[in-house]
């Protein structure tokens, strides 16, 4: 693993087992949306993505960009506005509808035949498609391959026991020459049960190391007032660039 030089000294917590068996159900995620407990949503978009956008896009046009566990991430609009084609997957229909409404985008919806009860929402412009289904059902649908993956609030939100399966799906969706930006968080997992879950460096290496080059682009102190209620006093966000080996 290749590390960016940084002034932040990021602790790696040895007690990685503590969150191992934690499970959040899809119903619990949907309830968070209904109750407005979506502190993860960033209205202004993600600052590190903004900063590293050129590294991510590498000057290429008309890319297919995948947003796993997309919520109503405003960054989806950034890519669509630049002419890229965005595909997301999100279990909350409410979250998806809020995305289109808040971004002033008209859309249509249709059932996903392969997954009973699931739907896909498409912007009228045609370049944003959001699949409302469980990410783990996605292999049943042909959504094609992607040039870019923006993984923020996704690997860290997946139940720890499902990480390997999640990573296998992500890597199966990549196209030759892909770039995968992964944002994870480092905090003391004995103090907060998650999500977001703590994903240590060793886990990233374990999950992606055999197929990807892993380069840490940045480490930033992201501690905010709201984190005090989690019982933690330290949280650092790390941004990794994964590329094909
Ligand atoms: C922490 S939020 C992050 C949302 C978004 N990536 C962002 O940065 O704002 C995780 C999202 O994943 C959704 N989610 C959780 N598990 C899922 C699953 N198995 N399939 C699809 N969506 C899921 C939740 O409803 C929630 O909106």
CSV table of C-alpha atoms in Angstrom, one decimal, residues 2-245:
chain,number,residue,atom,x,y,z
A,2,UNK,CA,1.4,3.3,-1.1
A,3,UNK,CA,1.0,6.2,1.4
A,4,UNK,CA,0.6,9.9,0.8
A,5,UNK,CA,2.8,12.0,3.0
A,6,UNK,CA,0.6,13.7,5.6
A,7,UNK,CA,1.0,15.6,8.8
A,8,UNK,CA,-1.9,13.7,10.4
A,9,UNK,CA,-0.8,10.7,12.5
A,10,UNK,CA,-3.6,8.2,12.0
A,11,UNK,CA,-4.0,5.6,14.7
A,12,UNK,CA,-4.8,2.1,13.6
A,13,UNK,CA,-7.0,0.5,16.3
A,14,UNK,CA,-6.0,-3.0,17.2
A,15,UNK,CA,-9.5,-4.0,18.3
A,16,UNK,CA,-11.0,-4.6,14.9
A,17,UNK,CA,-13.2,-7.5,16.0
A,18,UNK,CA,-15.5,-5.4,18.1
A,19,UNK,CA,-17.8,-4.4,15.2
A,20,UNK,CA,-17.5,-7.7,13.4
A,21,UNK,CA,-21.0,-9.1,14.0
A,22,UNK,CA,-22.9,-5.8,13.9
A,23,UNK,CA,-25.8,-5.9,11.4
A,24,UNK,CA,-28.1,-3.2,10.2
A,25,UNK,CA,-31.1,-4.3,8.3
A,26,UNK,CA,-32.4,-2.7,5.1
A,27,UNK,CA,-35.5,-1.8,7.0
A,28,UNK,CA,-33.4,0.1,9.6
A,29,UNK,CA,-31.7,2.0,6.7
A,30,UNK,CA,-35.1,2.9,5.2
A,31,UNK,CA,-36.3,4.1,8.7
A,32,UNK,CA,-33.3,6.4,8.9
A,33,UNK,CA,-34.5,8.1,5.8
A,34,UNK,CA,-38.1,8.3,7.0
A,35,UNK,CA,-37.0,9.8,10.4
A,36,UNK,CA,-34.6,12.2,8.7
A,37,UNK,CA,-31.6,10.6,10.5
A,38,UNK,CA,-29.2,11.2,7.6
A,39,UNK,CA,-26.3,13.0,9.2
A,40,UNK,CA,-24.1,11.4,6.5
A,41,UNK,CA,-25.6,13.5,3.7
A,42,UNK,CA,-23.4,16.4,2.6
A,43,UNK,CA,-25.4,19.2,1.0
A,44,UNK,CA,-22.3,20.8,-0.4
A,45,UNK,CA,-20.9,17.6,-1.7
A,46,UNK,CA,-17.7,15.9,-0.7
A,47,UNK,CA,-14.7,18.3,-0.4
A,48,UNK,CA,-12.0,15.6,-1.0
A,49,UNK,CA,-13.8,14.4,-4.2
A,50,UNK,CA,-13.9,18.1,-5.4
A,51,UNK,CA,-10.2,18.4,-4.6
A,52,UNK,CA,-9.2,15.2,-6.4
A,53,UNK,CA,-11.7,15.3,-9.2
A,54,UNK,CA,-9.0,15.7,-11.9
A,55,UNK,CA,-7.0,12.8,-10.6
A,56,UNK,CA,-10.2,10.7,-10.6
A,57,UNK,CA,-11.4,11.7,-14.1
A,58,UNK,CA,-8.0,11.9,-15.7
A,59,UNK,CA,-9.3,14.3,-18.3
A,60,UNK,CA,-11.5,11.6,-19.8
A,61,UNK,CA,-15.0,12.3,-21.2
A,62,UNK,CA,-18.3,10.4,-21.2
A,63,UNK,CA,-17.3,7.9,-18.5
A,64,UNK,CA,-19.7,5.5,-16.7
A,65,UNK,CA,-19.5,6.3,-13.0
A,66,UNK,CA,-21.0,4.1,-10.3
A,67,UNK,CA,-22.2,5.2,-6.9
A,68,UNK,CA,-22.8,2.2,-4.6
A,69,UNK,CA,-25.2,3.0,-1.7
A,70,UNK,CA,-25.7,6.4,-3.3
A,71,UNK,CA,-28.2,8.0,-0.9
A,72,UNK,CA,-29.0,11.4,-2.5
A,73,UNK,CA,-25.3,12.3,-3.0
A,74,UNK,CA,-25.2,15.7,-4.8
A,75,UNK,CA,-21.9,14.5,-6.5
A,76,UNK,CA,-24.1,12.5,-8.9
A,77,UNK,CA,-25.3,15.7,-10.4
A,78,UNK,CA,-21.7,17.0,-10.7
A,79,UNK,CA,-20.8,14.1,-13.0
A,80,UNK,CA,-24.0,14.2,-15.0
A,81,UNK,CA,-23.5,17.9,-15.6
A,82,UNK,CA,-20.1,17.1,-17.0
A,83,UNK,CA,-21.6,14.7,-19.5
A,84,UNK,CA,-20.8,11.5,-17.7
A,85,UNK,CA,-23.3,8.7,-17.2
A,86,UNK,CA,-24.2,8.0,-13.6
A,87,UNK,CA,-25.6,4.8,-12.1
A,88,UNK,CA,-26.4,4.5,-8.4
A,89,UNK,CA,-28.0,1.9,-6.1
A,90,UNK,CA,-29.9,2.8,-3.0
A,91,UNK,CA,-32.4,0.9,-0.9
A,92,UNK,CA,-34.4,3.9,0.1
A,93,UNK,CA,-37.0,5.0,-2.5
A,94,UNK,CA,-37.5,8.2,-0.4
A,95,UNK,CA,-33.8,9.0,-0.7
A,96,UNK,CA,-33.9,8.5,-4.5
A,97,UNK,CA,-37.0,10.7,-4.9
A,98,UNK,CA,-35.4,13.4,-2.7
A,99,UNK,CA,-32.4,13.4,-4.9
A,100,UNK,CA,-34.3,14.1,-8.1
A,101,UNK,CA,-36.6,16.7,-6.4
A,102,UNK,CA,-33.8,18.6,-4.7
A,103,UNK,CA,-31.7,18.6,-7.9
A,104,UNK,CA,-34.7,19.8,-9.9
A,105,UNK,CA,-34.5,16.9,-12.2
A,106,UNK,CA,-37.5,15.3,-13.8
A,107,UNK,CA,-37.5,11.5,-13.9
A,108,UNK,CA,-39.4,8.4,-14.7
A,109,UNK,CA,-39.6,5.1,-13.0
A,110,UNK,CA,-39.9,1.5,-14.1
A,111,UNK,CA,-39.8,-1.9,-12.5
A,112,UNK,CA,-36.6,-4.0,-12.5
A,113,UNK,CA,-37.9,-7.2,-14.0
A,114,UNK,CA,-35.1,-9.4,-12.5
A,115,UNK,CA,-35.8,-8.2,-8.9
A,116,UNK,CA,-39.4,-8.5,-7.8
A,117,UNK,CA,-40.6,-5.2,-6.2
A,118,UNK,CA,-37.5,-3.2,-7.2
A,119,UNK,CA,-37.5,-0.1,-9.4
A,120,UNK,CA,-35.1,2.0,-11.5
A,121,UNK,CA,-35.5,5.7,-11.6
A,122,UNK,CA,-34.1,7.5,-14.6
A,123,UNK,CA,-33.5,11.2,-15.2
A,124,UNK,CA,-35.3,12.6,-18.2
A,125,UNK,CA,-31.9,13.7,-19.6
A,126,UNK,CA,-31.1,9.9,-19.6
A,127,UNK,CA,-27.7,10.1,-17.9
A,128,UNK,CA,-28.6,9.3,-14.3
A,129,UNK,CA,-30.1,5.9,-13.4
A,130,UNK,CA,-30.7,5.0,-9.8
A,131,UNK,CA,-31.6,1.5,-8.9
A,132,UNK,CA,-33.8,1.1,-5.9
A,133,UNK,CA,-32.8,-2.3,-4.6
A,134,UNK,CA,-30.4,-4.2,-2.3
A,135,UNK,CA,-26.9,-3.8,-3.6
A,136,UNK,CA,-26.4,-7.6,-3.1
A,137,UNK,CA,-29.2,-8.3,-5.7
A,138,UNK,CA,-27.5,-6.2,-8.3
A,139,UNK,CA,-25.6,-9.1,-9.9
A,140,UNK,CA,-29.0,-10.3,-11.2
A,141,UNK,CA,-29.3,-7.2,-13.4
A,142,UNK,CA,-27.1,-6.3,-16.3
A,143,UNK,CA,-26.0,-2.8,-15.4
A,144,UNK,CA,-22.8,-3.0,-17.4
A,145,UNK,CA,-19.3,-2.1,-16.4
A,146,UNK,CA,-17.9,1.1,-15.0
A,147,UNK,CA,-14.9,3.4,-15.6
A,148,UNK,CA,-15.1,5.0,-12.2
A,149,UNK,CA,-16.5,4.1,-8.8
A,150,UNK,CA,-17.1,6.7,-6.1
A,151,UNK,CA,-17.3,4.8,-2.8
A,152,UNK,CA,-18.1,7.2,0.0
A,153,UNK,CA,-20.5,6.1,2.8
A,154,UNK,CA,-20.7,2.7,1.1
A,155,UNK,CA,-18.0,0.2,2.1
A,156,UNK,CA,-18.1,1.8,5.6
A,157,UNK,CA,-21.9,1.3,5.7
A,158,UNK,CA,-21.9,-2.3,4.6
A,159,UNK,CA,-22.2,-4.8,7.5
A,160,UNK,CA,-18.7,-5.9,8.3
A,161,UNK,CA,-19.6,-9.6,7.6
A,162,UNK,CA,-20.6,-8.6,4.0
A,163,UNK,CA,-17.5,-6.8,3.0
A,164,UNK,CA,-15.9,-9.6,0.9
A,165,UNK,CA,-19.1,-10.1,-1.0
A,166,UNK,CA,-19.5,-6.3,-1.5
A,167,UNK,CA,-15.9,-6.0,-2.8
A,168,UNK,CA,-16.4,-8.9,-5.2
A,169,UNK,CA,-19.5,-7.2,-6.7
A,170,UNK,CA,-17.6,-3.9,-6.9
A,171,UNK,CA,-14.7,-5.4,-8.7
A,172,UNK,CA,-16.9,-7.4,-11.0
A,173,UNK,CA,-18.4,-4.0,-12.2
A,174,UNK,CA,-15.1,-2.5,-13.2
A,175,UNK,CA,-13.9,-2.0,-16.7
A,176,UNK,CA,-10.3,-2.0,-17.9
A,177,UNK,CA,-8.4,1.1,-16.8
A,178,UNK,CA,-10.9,1.9,-14.0
A,179,UNK,CA,-10.3,4.3,-11.2
A,180,UNK,CA,-12.0,3.6,-7.8
A,181,UNK,CA,-12.0,6.3,-5.1
A,182,UNK,CA,-12.7,4.9,-1.7
A,183,UNK,CA,-13.3,7.1,1.4
A,184,UNK,CA,-13.1,5.4,4.8
A,185,UNK,CA,-13.0,6.6,8.4
A,186,UNK,CA,-10.6,5.9,11.2
A,187,UNK,CA,-11.9,6.2,14.8
A,188,UNK,CA,-11.9,4.1,18.0
A,189,UNK,CA,-14.4,1.3,17.2
A,190,UNK,CA,-14.7,0.4,20.9
A,191,UNK,CA,-16.4,3.7,21.5
A,192,UNK,CA,-19.0,3.8,18.6
A,193,UNK,CA,-20.8,0.7,17.2
A,194,UNK,CA,-21.2,2.1,13.7
A,195,UNK,CA,-22.2,2.6,11.0
A,196,UNK,CA,-20.1,4.1,9.7
A,197,UNK,CA,-17.9,1.1,10.5
A,198,UNK,CA,-14.2,1.4,11.0
A,199,UNK,CA,-12.3,-0.2,8.1
A,200,UNK,CA,-8.6,-0.5,8.9
A,201,UNK,CA,-5.8,-0.3,6.4
A,202,UNK,CA,-5.1,-4.0,6.7
A,203,UNK,CA,-8.7,-4.8,5.7
A,204,UNK,CA,-8.5,-2.6,2.6
A,205,UNK,CA,-5.3,-4.4,1.6
A,206,UNK,CA,-7.0,-7.7,2.2
A,207,UNK,CA,-10.1,-6.9,0.2
A,208,UNK,CA,-8.5,-5.0,-2.8
A,209,UNK,CA,-4.8,-5.8,-2.6
A,210,UNK,CA,-4.7,-8.8,-4.9
A,211,UNK,CA,-6.4,-6.9,-7.8
A,212,UNK,CA,-5.7,-3.3,-7.2
A,213,UNK,CA,-2.9,-0.8,-6.6
A,214,UNK,CA,-3.8,1.1,-3.5
A,215,UNK,CA,-2.6,4.6,-3.0
A,216,UNK,CA,-3.7,6.8,-0.1
A,217,UNK,CA,-4.3,10.3,-1.5
A,218,UNK,CA,-5.2,12.1,1.7
A,219,UNK,CA,-6.0,11.9,5.4
A,220,UNK,CA,-8.1,14.6,6.9
A,221,UNK,CA,-9.4,15.4,10.4
A,222,UNK,CA,-13.2,15.4,10.0
A,223,UNK,CA,-14.2,15.7,13.7
A,224,UNK,CA,-17.4,17.7,14.1
A,225,UNK,CA,-19.7,18.5,17.0
A,226,UNK,CA,-22.1,15.6,16.0
A,227,UNK,CA,-19.3,13.1,16.6
A,228,UNK,CA,-19.2,13.9,20.3
A,229,UNK,CA,-22.5,12.0,20.7
A,230,UNK,CA,-20.8,9.0,19.2
A,231,UNK,CA,-18.5,9.0,22.3
A,232,UNK,CA,-15.4,9.5,20.2
A,233,UNK,CA,-12.9,12.4,20.3
A,234,UNK,CA,-11.0,11.6,17.1
A,235,UNK,CA,-12.0,10.8,13.5
A,236,UNK,CA,-10.0,10.9,10.4
A,237,UNK,CA,-11.2,10.4,6.8
A,238,UNK,CA,-8.8,8.7,4.4
A,239,UNK,CA,-9.2,8.8,0.7
A,240,UNK,CA,-7.7,5.9,-1.4
A,241,UNK,CA,-7.2,5.7,-5.1
A,242,UNK,CA,-7.5,2.1,-6.3
A,243,UNK,CA,-6.4,1.2,-9.8
A,244,UNK,CA,-6.0,-1.9,-11.8
A,245,UNK,CA,-2.8,-3.9,-11.1
